Amino acid sequence: MIASTQVGIIGAGPSGLLLSLLLRRNGVDSVVLERRSREYVEGRIRAGLLESATVELLREAGVGTRMLQEGLVHDGFELAFGERLHRIALKELTGKSVLVYGQTEIQRDLACAAEQVVWEVDNLRPHGIDGNEPRIIYTKDGATHELRCDFIAGCDGFHGASRASIPVNRIRLFEQVYPFGWLGVLADVPPLHHELVYANHARGFALCSMRSATRSRYYLQCPLDADVKDWPDDRFWEELTARLPRALGARLQTGASIEKSIAPLRSFVAEPMRFGRLFLVGDAAHIVPPTGAKGLNLAAADVRVLFTALVDHYRAGSSQLLDEYSARALARVWRATRFSWAFTTLMHRLSDDPFAQRLQLAELEYLAESRAASTAMAENYVGLPFPK
Ligand code: RFL
Ligand code: PHB
């Protein structure tokens, strides 16, 4: 079967659905093609923290109501090291806050609002991306389909088909894989603290986050070959307590986990983020370690740059903003990549080298004593301004 639309979008994660909604609000048609089922995509537990620019964009897309009712505004977060705590006062230092609202909820809100989504497609391949008649070929329930479009948005994550369809000599990949992962647990227990706590400890990094007043999200740095089967709940809670300052650890409320998973940590950037009529968006073009909570926010920033360019193209007939997409998006991507790498390097146990540990401690002490250093961290955490 042959169908056509203006923008063919590959992937119904946050990037793909948000792009589709913003385009529709501005009179541009799109069709979203997703490999997985809607239930599967909505069940993935991932990000939790939104920058104010992301909140604004979701509102602009018409999916802000529940987020603003249920999201938790955070004006700061804590850095823990040894028995010390230092609060990064985001609001006081930058005038901005962040919002705690799970990606699972955003995904649900976006999927409810989206219209043209085809779930559970197979064998998807972009074709003709270097010409004027791009198309996406895929199968659904055993039948082959062709979607003809003016442009293709590759919103299909790190393992998707979009980036893989660009000739290897036309794309440059930058990558750093970290020698550890994050073991995450979701549990229906009240959060340890009313703000997030990022802990640097000799036993490894720990993060205490949350989804609501009754649901917590905790992470532990773990070896790359760790297996969730070796981490029964009791062991997880014991290890988490051991990595927190004693006064905080003593307050930890434990309970049965409702989800437990391990994610490797990686920094990755693909340049440029465009090849012909294919535009890479979000995790398809870049991955950051989750320490800085930037992945979803960067994806939203790409969507903002791309939807503005596409709308301008259809309204004014100009291709200037489309031509600038990659450079504009990458300027922000590299800054967030730098911050995520620096925050990861500051907070994790990188090796057994005591020299590296002393350097971390020196930097954390400097942060605790210097308003300028804390402001620099806060500025990055709440999200840097969009480049002109
Ligand atoms: P996604 O979410 O990976 O969605 C891509 C979609 O494309 C589909 N797909 C295909 N569809 C059709 N054909 C194919 N060949 C396809 N191949 C793939 C996939 O099924 C999927 O539905 O990418 P997107 O939309 O760019 O969104 C990116 C975000 O999901 C990601 O950056 C964040 O989750 C990262 N992240 C965090 N980001 C934040 O901003 N704040 C955080 O607090 C935060 N915490 C996290 C995180 C990621 C984590 N993990 C598990 C990696 C915490 C963790 C633990
Ligand atoms: C989360 O709640 O999942 C979360 C929060 C902050 C991060 C990473 C993950 O830096």
Short mmCIF file of C-alpha atoms and ligand atoms in Angstrom, two decimals:
data_model
loop_
_atom_site.label_atom_id
_atom_site.label_comp_id
_atom_site.label_asym_id
_atom_site.label_seq_id
_atom_site.Cartn_x
_atom_site.Cartn_y
_atom_site.Cartn_z
CA MET A 1 0.00 0.00 0.00
CA ILE A 2 1.24 3.50 -0.80
CA ALA A 3 0.40 6.51 1.39
CA SER A 4 1.84 10.00 1.60
CA THR A 5 2.38 12.74 4.15
CA GLN A 6 4.54 15.83 4.56
CA VAL A 7 6.87 14.53 7.31
CA GLY A 8 7.50 10.83 7.91
CA ILE A 9 8.53 10.31 11.53
CA ILE A 10 10.34 7.14 12.61
CA GLY A 11 9.88 6.28 16.30
CA ALA A 12 7.08 7.09 18.76
CA GLY A 13 9.27 7.91 21.77
CA PRO A 14 9.05 11.39 23.25
CA SER A 15 10.90 12.98 20.27
CA GLY A 16 8.71 11.50 17.54
CA LEU A 17 5.37 12.13 19.24
CA LEU A 18 6.26 15.64 20.38
CA LEU A 19 7.41 16.58 16.87
CA SER A 20 4.23 15.19 15.36
CA LEU A 21 1.99 17.16 17.76
CA LEU A 22 3.85 20.45 17.26
CA LEU A 23 3.74 20.03 13.47
CA ARG A 24 0.00 19.32 13.54
CA ARG A 25 -0.66 22.42 15.68
CA ASN A 26 1.09 24.40 12.94
CA GLY A 27 -0.73 22.83 10.03
CA VAL A 28 1.93 20.33 8.92
CA ASP A 29 0.92 16.65 8.44
CA SER A 30 2.98 13.75 9.65
CA VAL A 31 2.76 10.01 10.20
CA VAL A 32 4.68 8.31 13.03
CA LEU A 33 5.91 4.73 12.53
CA GLU A 34 6.85 2.75 15.66
CA ARG A 35 8.36 -0.71 15.94
CA ARG A 36 6.97 -1.55 19.39
CA SER A 37 3.45 -1.67 20.81
CA ARG A 38 2.02 1.36 22.58
CA GLU A 39 1.93 -0.60 25.88
CA TYR A 40 5.60 -1.51 25.58
CA VAL A 41 6.70 2.06 24.86
CA GLU A 42 4.61 3.39 27.76
CA GLY A 43 6.02 0.80 30.15
CA ARG A 44 9.67 1.86 29.79
CA ILE A 45 10.90 3.56 32.96
CA ARG A 46 13.37 6.27 32.08
CA ALA A 47 13.82 9.96 32.65
CA GLY A 48 12.36 11.92 35.50
CA LEU A 49 13.49 15.48 35.28
CA LEU A 50 12.41 18.28 32.95
CA GLU A 51 14.07 21.63 32.30
CA SER A 52 11.72 24.62 32.14
CA ALA A 53 12.29 24.93 28.35
CA THR A 54 11.06 21.32 27.94
CA VAL A 55 8.02 22.06 30.12
CA GLU A 56 7.25 25.08 27.90
CA LEU A 57 7.53 23.02 24.71
CA LEU A 58 5.23 20.29 26.06
CA ARG A 59 2.71 23.00 26.96
CA GLU A 60 3.02 24.46 23.48
CA ALA A 61 2.24 21.00 22.10
CA GLY A 62 -0.97 20.95 24.14
CA VAL A 63 0.09 18.27 26.65
CA GLY A 64 0.82 20.43 29.69
CA THR A 65 -2.29 20.03 31.82
CA ARG A 66 -1.55 16.84 33.77
CA MET A 67 2.18 17.60 33.87
CA LEU A 68 1.57 20.95 35.59
CA GLN A 69 -0.95 19.40 38.01
CA GLU A 70 1.09 16.36 38.99
CA GLY A 71 4.72 17.39 38.36
CA LEU A 72 6.84 18.39 41.36
CA VAL A 73 8.69 21.70 41.10
CA HIS A 74 12.25 21.44 42.48
CA ASP A 75 14.20 24.57 43.36
CA GLY A 76 17.42 22.74 44.21
CA PHE A 77 19.18 19.41 44.73
CA GLU A 78 21.74 18.00 47.16
CA LEU A 79 25.28 16.81 46.52
CA ALA A 80 26.39 14.31 49.18
CA PHE A 81 30.03 13.34 49.74
CA GLY A 82 31.21 11.45 52.78
CA GLU A 83 29.12 12.83 55.63
CA ARG A 84 28.70 16.23 53.95
CA LEU A 85 25.79 17.69 52.04
CA HIS A 86 25.89 20.71 49.75
CA ARG A 87 22.67 22.07 48.27
CA ILE A 88 22.78 23.48 44.74
CA ALA A 89 20.12 26.19 45.07
CA LEU A 90 18.92 26.20 41.46
CA LYS A 91 16.22 28.85 41.84
CA GLU A 92 18.31 31.19 43.95
CA LEU A 93 21.36 30.90 41.68
CA THR A 94 19.67 30.93 38.26
CA GLY A 95 16.07 32.06 38.76
CA LYS A 96 14.95 28.73 37.28
CA SER A 97 13.57 25.45 38.65
CA VAL A 98 13.17 21.95 37.21
CA LEU A 99 10.11 19.71 37.18
CA VAL A 100 10.02 16.10 38.33
CA TYR A 101 7.55 14.30 36.04
CA GLY A 102 8.25 10.79 34.75
CA GLN A 103 8.94 10.08 31.09
CA THR A 104 6.33 7.31 31.39
CA GLU A 105 3.70 9.97 32.11
CA ILE A 106 4.93 12.23 29.28
CA GLN A 107 4.83 9.28 26.93
CA ARG A 108 1.21 8.56 27.93
CA ASP A 109 0.16 12.21 27.59
CA LEU A 110 1.80 12.44 24.14
CA ALA A 111 0.37 9.13 22.89
CA CYS A 112 -3.14 10.14 23.98
CA ALA A 113 -2.90 13.38 22.01
CA ALA A 114 -1.17 11.96 18.91
CA GLU A 115 -3.33 10.98 15.95
CA GLN A 116 -1.31 9.46 13.14
CA VAL A 117 0.72 6.72 14.79
CA VAL A 118 1.21 3.25 13.33
CA TRP A 119 2.37 0.93 16.14
CA GLU A 120 4.20 -2.38 15.66
CA VAL A 121 5.73 -1.88 12.23
CA ASP A 122 8.57 -4.17 11.09
CA ASN A 123 11.51 -4.11 8.68
CA LEU A 124 11.41 -0.33 8.41
CA ARG A 125 13.92 1.30 6.03
CA PRO A 126 14.23 4.91 4.84
CA HIS A 127 14.87 5.16 1.06
CA GLY A 128 15.88 7.97 -1.28
CA ILE A 129 17.03 10.26 1.52
CA ASP A 130 19.65 11.92 -0.69
CA GLY A 131 17.10 12.77 -3.40
CA ASN A 132 13.85 14.75 -3.58
CA GLU A 133 11.43 11.88 -3.08
CA PRO A 134 12.24 10.18 0.21
CA ARG A 135 10.05 7.32 1.37
CA ILE A 136 9.86 4.84 4.19
CA ILE A 137 9.21 1.20 3.42
CA TYR A 138 7.96 -1.08 6.21
CA THR A 139 5.79 -4.09 6.88
CA LYS A 140 2.75 -4.25 9.11
CA ASP A 141 0.88 -7.50 9.79
CA GLY A 142 2.86 -9.14 7.00
CA ALA A 143 1.93 -6.57 4.27
CA THR A 144 4.49 -4.16 2.77
CA HIS A 145 3.73 -0.41 2.95
CA GLU A 146 5.37 2.65 1.44
CA LEU A 147 5.07 6.09 3.05
CA ARG A 148 6.05 8.91 0.68
CA CYS A 149 7.01 12.21 2.28
CA ASP A 150 8.90 15.48 1.82
CA PHE A 151 11.18 14.91 4.82
CA ILE A 152 12.01 12.11 7.24
CA ALA A 153 12.59 12.72 10.96
CA GLY A 154 14.70 9.93 12.49
CA CYS A 155 13.41 9.86 16.07
CA ASP A 156 14.15 6.16 16.55
CA GLY A 157 16.67 6.21 19.38
CA PHE A 158 20.23 4.93 19.60
CA HIS A 159 19.54 1.53 17.96
CA GLY A 160 17.18 2.81 15.24
CA ALA A 161 17.21 2.43 11.46
CA SER A 162 17.63 6.13 10.59
CA ARG A 163 21.24 6.79 11.52
CA ALA A 164 22.16 3.36 10.11
CA SER A 165 20.82 4.42 6.68
CA ILE A 166 23.36 7.26 6.35
CA PRO A 167 26.49 6.26 4.36
CA VAL A 168 29.37 5.75 6.82
CA ASN A 169 31.60 8.24 5.02
CA ARG A 170 28.98 11.00 5.46
CA ILE A 171 28.65 10.84 9.24
CA ARG A 172 31.19 11.17 12.04
CA LEU A 173 30.61 9.39 15.35
CA PHE A 174 32.08 10.43 18.71
CA GLU A 175 31.72 7.97 21.56
CA GLN A 176 32.78 7.25 25.11
CA VAL A 177 31.55 4.17 26.94
CA TYR A 178 31.90 4.34 30.73
CA PRO A 179 33.17 1.28 32.62
CA PHE A 180 30.04 1.07 34.81
CA GLY A 181 26.25 1.18 34.65
CA TRP A 182 23.26 2.25 36.75
CA LEU A 183 21.08 -0.19 38.59
CA GLY A 184 17.66 1.47 38.97
CA VAL A 185 14.83 0.60 41.35
CA LEU A 186 11.31 1.99 41.42
CA ALA A 187 9.38 1.49 44.68
CA ASP A 188 6.19 2.74 46.25
CA VAL A 189 7.85 4.31 49.27
CA PRO A 190 8.02 8.02 50.17
CA PRO A 191 11.17 9.72 48.80
CA LEU A 192 14.20 9.88 51.09
CA HIS A 193 14.30 13.67 50.84
CA HIS A 194 12.09 16.37 49.28
CA GLU A 195 14.83 17.11 46.71
CA LEU A 196 17.11 14.84 44.66
CA VAL A 197 20.30 13.63 46.35
CA TYR A 198 23.37 12.80 44.21
CA ALA A 199 25.94 10.93 46.31
CA ASN A 200 29.66 10.48 45.68
CA HIS A 201 30.90 7.59 47.85
CA ALA A 202 33.98 5.38 47.92
CA ARG A 203 31.64 2.40 47.27
CA GLY A 204 30.25 4.11 44.16
CA PHE A 205 27.68 6.70 43.08
CA ALA A 206 24.06 6.72 44.28
CA LEU A 207 21.07 8.85 43.28
CA CYS A 208 17.85 9.30 45.24
CA SER A 209 15.09 10.57 42.96
CA MET A 210 11.32 10.32 42.95
CA ARG A 211 8.19 10.24 40.85
CA SER A 212 5.66 11.49 43.43
CA ALA A 213 5.18 11.91 47.19
CA THR A 214 4.66 8.14 47.44
CA ARG A 215 6.87 6.73 44.68
CA SER A 216 10.70 6.80 44.69
CA ARG A 217 13.33 6.13 42.06
CA TYR A 218 16.79 5.13 43.24
CA TYR A 219 19.97 4.35 41.33
CA LEU A 220 23.29 2.73 42.25
CA GLN A 221 26.48 2.72 40.18
CA CYS A 222 27.16 -0.95 39.36
CA PRO A 223 29.71 -2.94 37.36
CA LEU A 224 28.94 -3.39 33.65
CA ASP A 225 28.48 -7.13 34.12
CA ALA A 226 26.05 -6.78 37.05
CA ASP A 227 22.85 -8.82 36.83
CA VAL A 228 19.55 -7.73 38.41
CA LYS A 229 19.12 -11.32 39.62
CA ASP A 230 22.06 -10.75 41.97
CA TRP A 231 20.37 -7.69 43.42
CA PRO A 232 17.43 -8.74 45.58
CA ASP A 233 15.68 -5.77 47.21
CA ASP A 234 17.39 -6.22 50.60
CA ARG A 235 20.84 -6.03 49.03
CA PHE A 236 19.86 -2.92 47.06
CA TRP A 237 18.55 -1.05 50.15
CA GLU A 238 21.60 -2.04 52.21
CA GLU A 239 24.01 -0.81 49.55
CA LEU A 240 22.08 2.43 49.01
CA THR A 241 22.11 3.16 52.77
CA ALA A 242 25.87 2.52 52.88
CA ARG A 243 26.51 5.11 50.13
CA LEU A 244 24.58 7.94 51.83
CA PRO A 245 25.61 10.21 54.72
CA ARG A 246 24.58 8.37 57.92
CA ALA A 247 21.88 10.88 58.94
CA LEU A 248 20.19 10.54 55.53
CA GLY A 249 20.65 6.77 55.22
CA ALA A 250 18.96 6.28 58.58
CA ARG A 251 15.80 7.92 57.19
CA LEU A 252 15.53 5.69 54.10
CA GLN A 253 12.15 3.94 53.86
CA THR A 254 12.38 0.64 52.03
CA GLY A 255 9.79 -1.60 50.42
CA ALA A 256 9.21 -4.06 47.57
CA SER A 257 10.58 -2.87 44.22
CA ILE A 258 8.11 -2.57 41.35
CA GLU A 259 10.81 -2.30 38.66
CA LYS A 260 14.51 -3.03 38.60
CA SER A 261 16.81 -2.60 35.60
CA ILE A 262 20.41 -1.91 34.60
CA ALA A 263 21.44 0.71 32.04
CA PRO A 264 24.96 1.14 30.65
CA LEU A 265 26.36 4.69 30.54
CA ARG A 266 27.51 6.21 27.30
CA SER A 267 28.34 9.56 25.69
CA PHE A 268 27.72 9.60 21.95
CA VAL A 269 27.31 12.27 19.27
CA ALA A 270 26.72 11.85 15.52
CA GLU A 271 27.68 14.74 13.21
CA PRO A 272 26.02 16.17 11.22
CA MET A 273 22.46 15.53 12.36
CA ARG A 274 21.17 15.70 8.79
CA PHE A 275 21.77 13.77 5.62
CA GLY A 276 19.80 14.97 2.59
CA ARG A 277 16.13 14.85 3.59
CA LEU A 278 16.72 12.84 6.75
CA PHE A 279 17.00 14.70 10.06
CA LEU A 280 18.24 12.89 13.19
CA VAL A 281 16.50 13.85 16.42
CA GLY A 282 17.08 12.96 20.10
CA ASP A 283 18.77 9.69 21.08
CA ALA A 284 19.15 8.76 17.38
CA ALA A 285 21.82 11.47 17.18
CA HIS A 286 23.22 11.66 20.70
CA ILE A 287 23.31 9.88 24.05
CA VAL A 288 24.42 11.32 27.36
CA PRO A 289 24.96 9.45 30.64
CA PRO A 290 21.86 10.08 32.79
CA THR A 291 23.77 11.85 35.59
CA GLY A 292 22.92 15.33 34.32
CA ALA A 293 19.31 14.38 33.43
CA LYS A 294 19.81 15.82 29.95
CA GLY A 295 18.75 13.08 27.47
CA LEU A 296 15.05 13.82 27.20
CA ASN A 297 15.65 17.55 27.50
CA LEU A 298 18.13 17.49 24.60
CA ALA A 299 15.64 15.48 22.55
CA ALA A 300 13.00 18.16 23.21
CA ALA A 301 15.49 20.89 22.25
CA ASP A 302 16.17 19.15 18.89
CA VAL A 303 12.42 18.90 18.29
CA ARG A 304 12.06 22.61 18.94
CA VAL A 305 14.74 23.51 16.40
CA LEU A 306 13.42 21.07 13.77
CA PHE A 307 9.71 21.83 14.03
CA THR A 308 10.40 25.58 13.80
CA ALA A 309 12.48 24.97 10.65
CA LEU A 310 9.89 22.70 9.04
CA VAL A 311 7.02 25.09 9.77
CA ASP A 312 9.08 27.97 8.35
CA HIS A 313 9.78 25.89 5.26
CA TYR A 314 6.10 25.15 4.62
CA ARG A 315 4.95 28.71 5.44
CA ALA A 316 7.68 30.80 3.84
CA GLY A 317 9.12 28.33 1.35
CA SER A 318 12.59 28.92 2.77
CA SER A 319 15.10 26.19 3.51
CA GLN A 320 17.46 28.36 5.55
CA LEU A 321 16.41 27.10 8.99
CA LEU A 322 16.42 23.50 7.76
CA ASP A 323 19.96 24.05 6.50
CA GLU A 324 20.92 25.40 9.94
CA TYR A 325 19.23 22.57 11.90
CA SER A 326 22.29 20.41 12.48
CA ALA A 327 24.62 23.24 13.53
CA ARG A 328 22.03 24.80 15.85
CA ALA A 329 21.12 21.52 17.51
CA LEU A 330 24.76 20.39 17.85
CA ALA A 331 25.82 23.60 19.59
CA ARG A 332 23.49 22.72 22.47
CA VAL A 333 24.23 18.98 22.28
CA TRP A 334 27.97 19.45 22.82
CA ARG A 335 27.44 21.71 25.83
CA ALA A 336 25.11 19.19 27.44
CA THR A 337 27.52 16.39 26.52
CA ARG A 338 30.30 18.24 28.29
CA PHE A 339 28.21 18.84 31.42
CA SER A 340 26.93 15.25 31.57
CA TRP A 341 30.47 13.92 31.21
CA ALA A 342 31.83 16.32 33.87
CA PHE A 343 29.03 15.55 36.37
CA THR A 344 29.45 11.81 35.75
CA THR A 345 33.21 12.05 36.23
CA LEU A 346 32.77 14.08 39.42
CA MET A 347 30.28 11.73 41.07
CA HIS A 348 31.23 8.14 40.12
CA ARG A 349 33.98 5.89 41.36
CA LEU A 350 36.08 5.82 38.20
CA SER A 351 38.89 3.51 39.30
CA ASP A 352 40.78 2.41 42.40
CA ASP A 353 43.15 5.33 41.90
CA PRO A 354 43.23 7.40 45.13
CA PHE A 355 44.52 10.39 43.13
CA ALA A 356 41.27 10.53 41.13
CA GLN A 357 39.25 10.28 44.35
CA ARG A 358 41.15 13.18 45.96
CA LEU A 359 40.52 15.32 42.87
CA GLN A 360 36.78 14.63 43.11
CA LEU A 361 36.79 15.57 46.77
CA ALA A 362 38.71 18.79 46.05
CA GLU A 363 36.15 19.75 43.39
CA LEU A 364 33.17 18.94 45.63
CA GLU A 365 34.67 21.03 48.43
CA TYR A 366 35.26 23.88 45.99
CA LEU A 367 31.61 23.63 44.86
CA ALA A 368 30.48 23.75 48.49
CA GLU A 369 32.50 26.88 49.18
CA SER A 370 32.20 28.83 45.94
CA ARG A 371 28.98 30.47 44.84
CA ALA A 372 30.51 30.92 41.37
CA ALA A 373 31.23 27.18 41.03
CA SER A 374 27.75 26.28 42.31
CA THR A 375 26.19 28.77 39.89
CA ALA A 376 28.04 27.19 36.96
CA MET A 377 26.69 23.78 37.95
CA ALA A 378 23.17 25.17 38.47
CA GLU A 379 23.16 26.94 35.08
CA ASN A 380 24.00 23.71 33.31
CA TYR A 381 21.54 21.64 35.35
CA VAL A 382 18.52 23.88 34.65
CA GLY A 383 19.49 23.97 30.95
CA LEU A 384 21.64 26.40 29.01
CA PRO A 385 19.92 28.98 26.82
CA PHE A 386 19.25 28.11 23.19
CA PRO A 387 22.12 29.30 20.96
CA LYS A 388 21.13 32.24 18.75
P1 RFL B 1 13.58 6.84 22.50
O1 RFL B 1 12.84 7.16 23.75
O2 RFL B 1 14.62 5.79 22.55
O3 RFL B 1 12.48 6.48 21.41
C1 RFL B 1 12.83 5.92 20.16
C2 RFL B 1 11.66 5.12 19.62
O4 RFL B 1 11.97 4.63 18.33
C3 RFL B 1 11.55 3.27 18.24
N1 RFL B 1 12.34 2.58 17.19
C4 RFL B 1 11.86 2.27 15.96
N2 RFL B 1 10.67 2.46 15.40
C5 RFL B 1 10.50 2.02 14.13
N3 RFL B 1 11.48 1.38 13.41
C6 RFL B 1 12.70 1.17 13.94
N4 RFL B 1 13.67 0.56 13.24
C7 RFL B 1 12.93 1.62 15.29
N5 RFL B 1 14.00 1.58 16.11
C8 RFL B 1 13.63 2.16 17.26
C9 RFL B 1 11.78 2.72 19.64
O5 RFL B 1 11.01 1.56 19.90
C10 RFL B 1 11.36 3.91 20.50
O6 RFL B 1 10.00 3.88 20.84
O7 RFL B 1 14.28 8.16 21.92
P2 RFL B 1 13.82 9.69 21.97
O8 RFL B 1 12.38 9.84 21.58
O9 RFL B 1 14.86 10.46 21.24
O10 RFL B 1 13.86 10.07 23.54
C11 RFL B 1 15.07 10.09 24.24
C12 RFL B 1 14.82 9.80 25.74
O11 RFL B 1 14.04 8.63 25.84
C13 RFL B 1 16.14 9.63 26.51
O12 RFL B 1 17.08 10.60 26.12
C14 RFL B 1 15.95 9.75 28.05
O13 RFL B 1 15.17 8.71 28.55
C15 RFL B 1 17.32 9.76 28.77
N6 RFL B 1 17.19 9.80 30.24
C16 RFL B 1 16.92 11.00 30.90
N7 RFL B 1 16.71 12.13 30.19
C17 RFL B 1 16.39 13.31 30.84
O14 RFL B 1 16.22 14.34 30.16
N8 RFL B 1 16.22 13.37 32.21
C18 RFL B 1 16.41 12.27 33.00
O15 RFL B 1 16.19 12.35 34.22
C19 RFL B 1 16.80 11.03 32.36
N9 RFL B 1 16.99 9.91 33.07
C20 RFL B 1 17.36 8.64 31.00
C21 RFL B 1 17.27 8.72 32.43
C22 RFL B 1 17.60 7.40 30.39
C23 RFL B 1 17.79 6.28 31.16
N10 RFL B 1 18.02 5.05 30.47
C24 RFL B 1 17.33 3.86 30.75
C25 RFL B 1 18.81 5.04 29.27
C26 RFL B 1 17.44 7.61 33.22
C27 RFL B 1 17.73 6.38 32.59
C28 RFL B 1 17.96 5.20 33.49
C1 PHB B 2 15.21 9.94 37.46
O1 PHB B 2 14.39 10.32 38.32
O2 PHB B 2 15.02 8.92 36.79
C2 PHB B 2 16.46 10.71 37.27
C3 PHB B 2 16.60 11.96 37.88
C4 PHB B 2 17.77 12.67 37.71
C5 PHB B 2 18.80 12.15 36.96
C6 PHB B 2 18.66 10.91 36.34
C7 PHB B 2 17.49 10.19 36.50
O3 PHB B 2 19.96 12.85 36.85
#
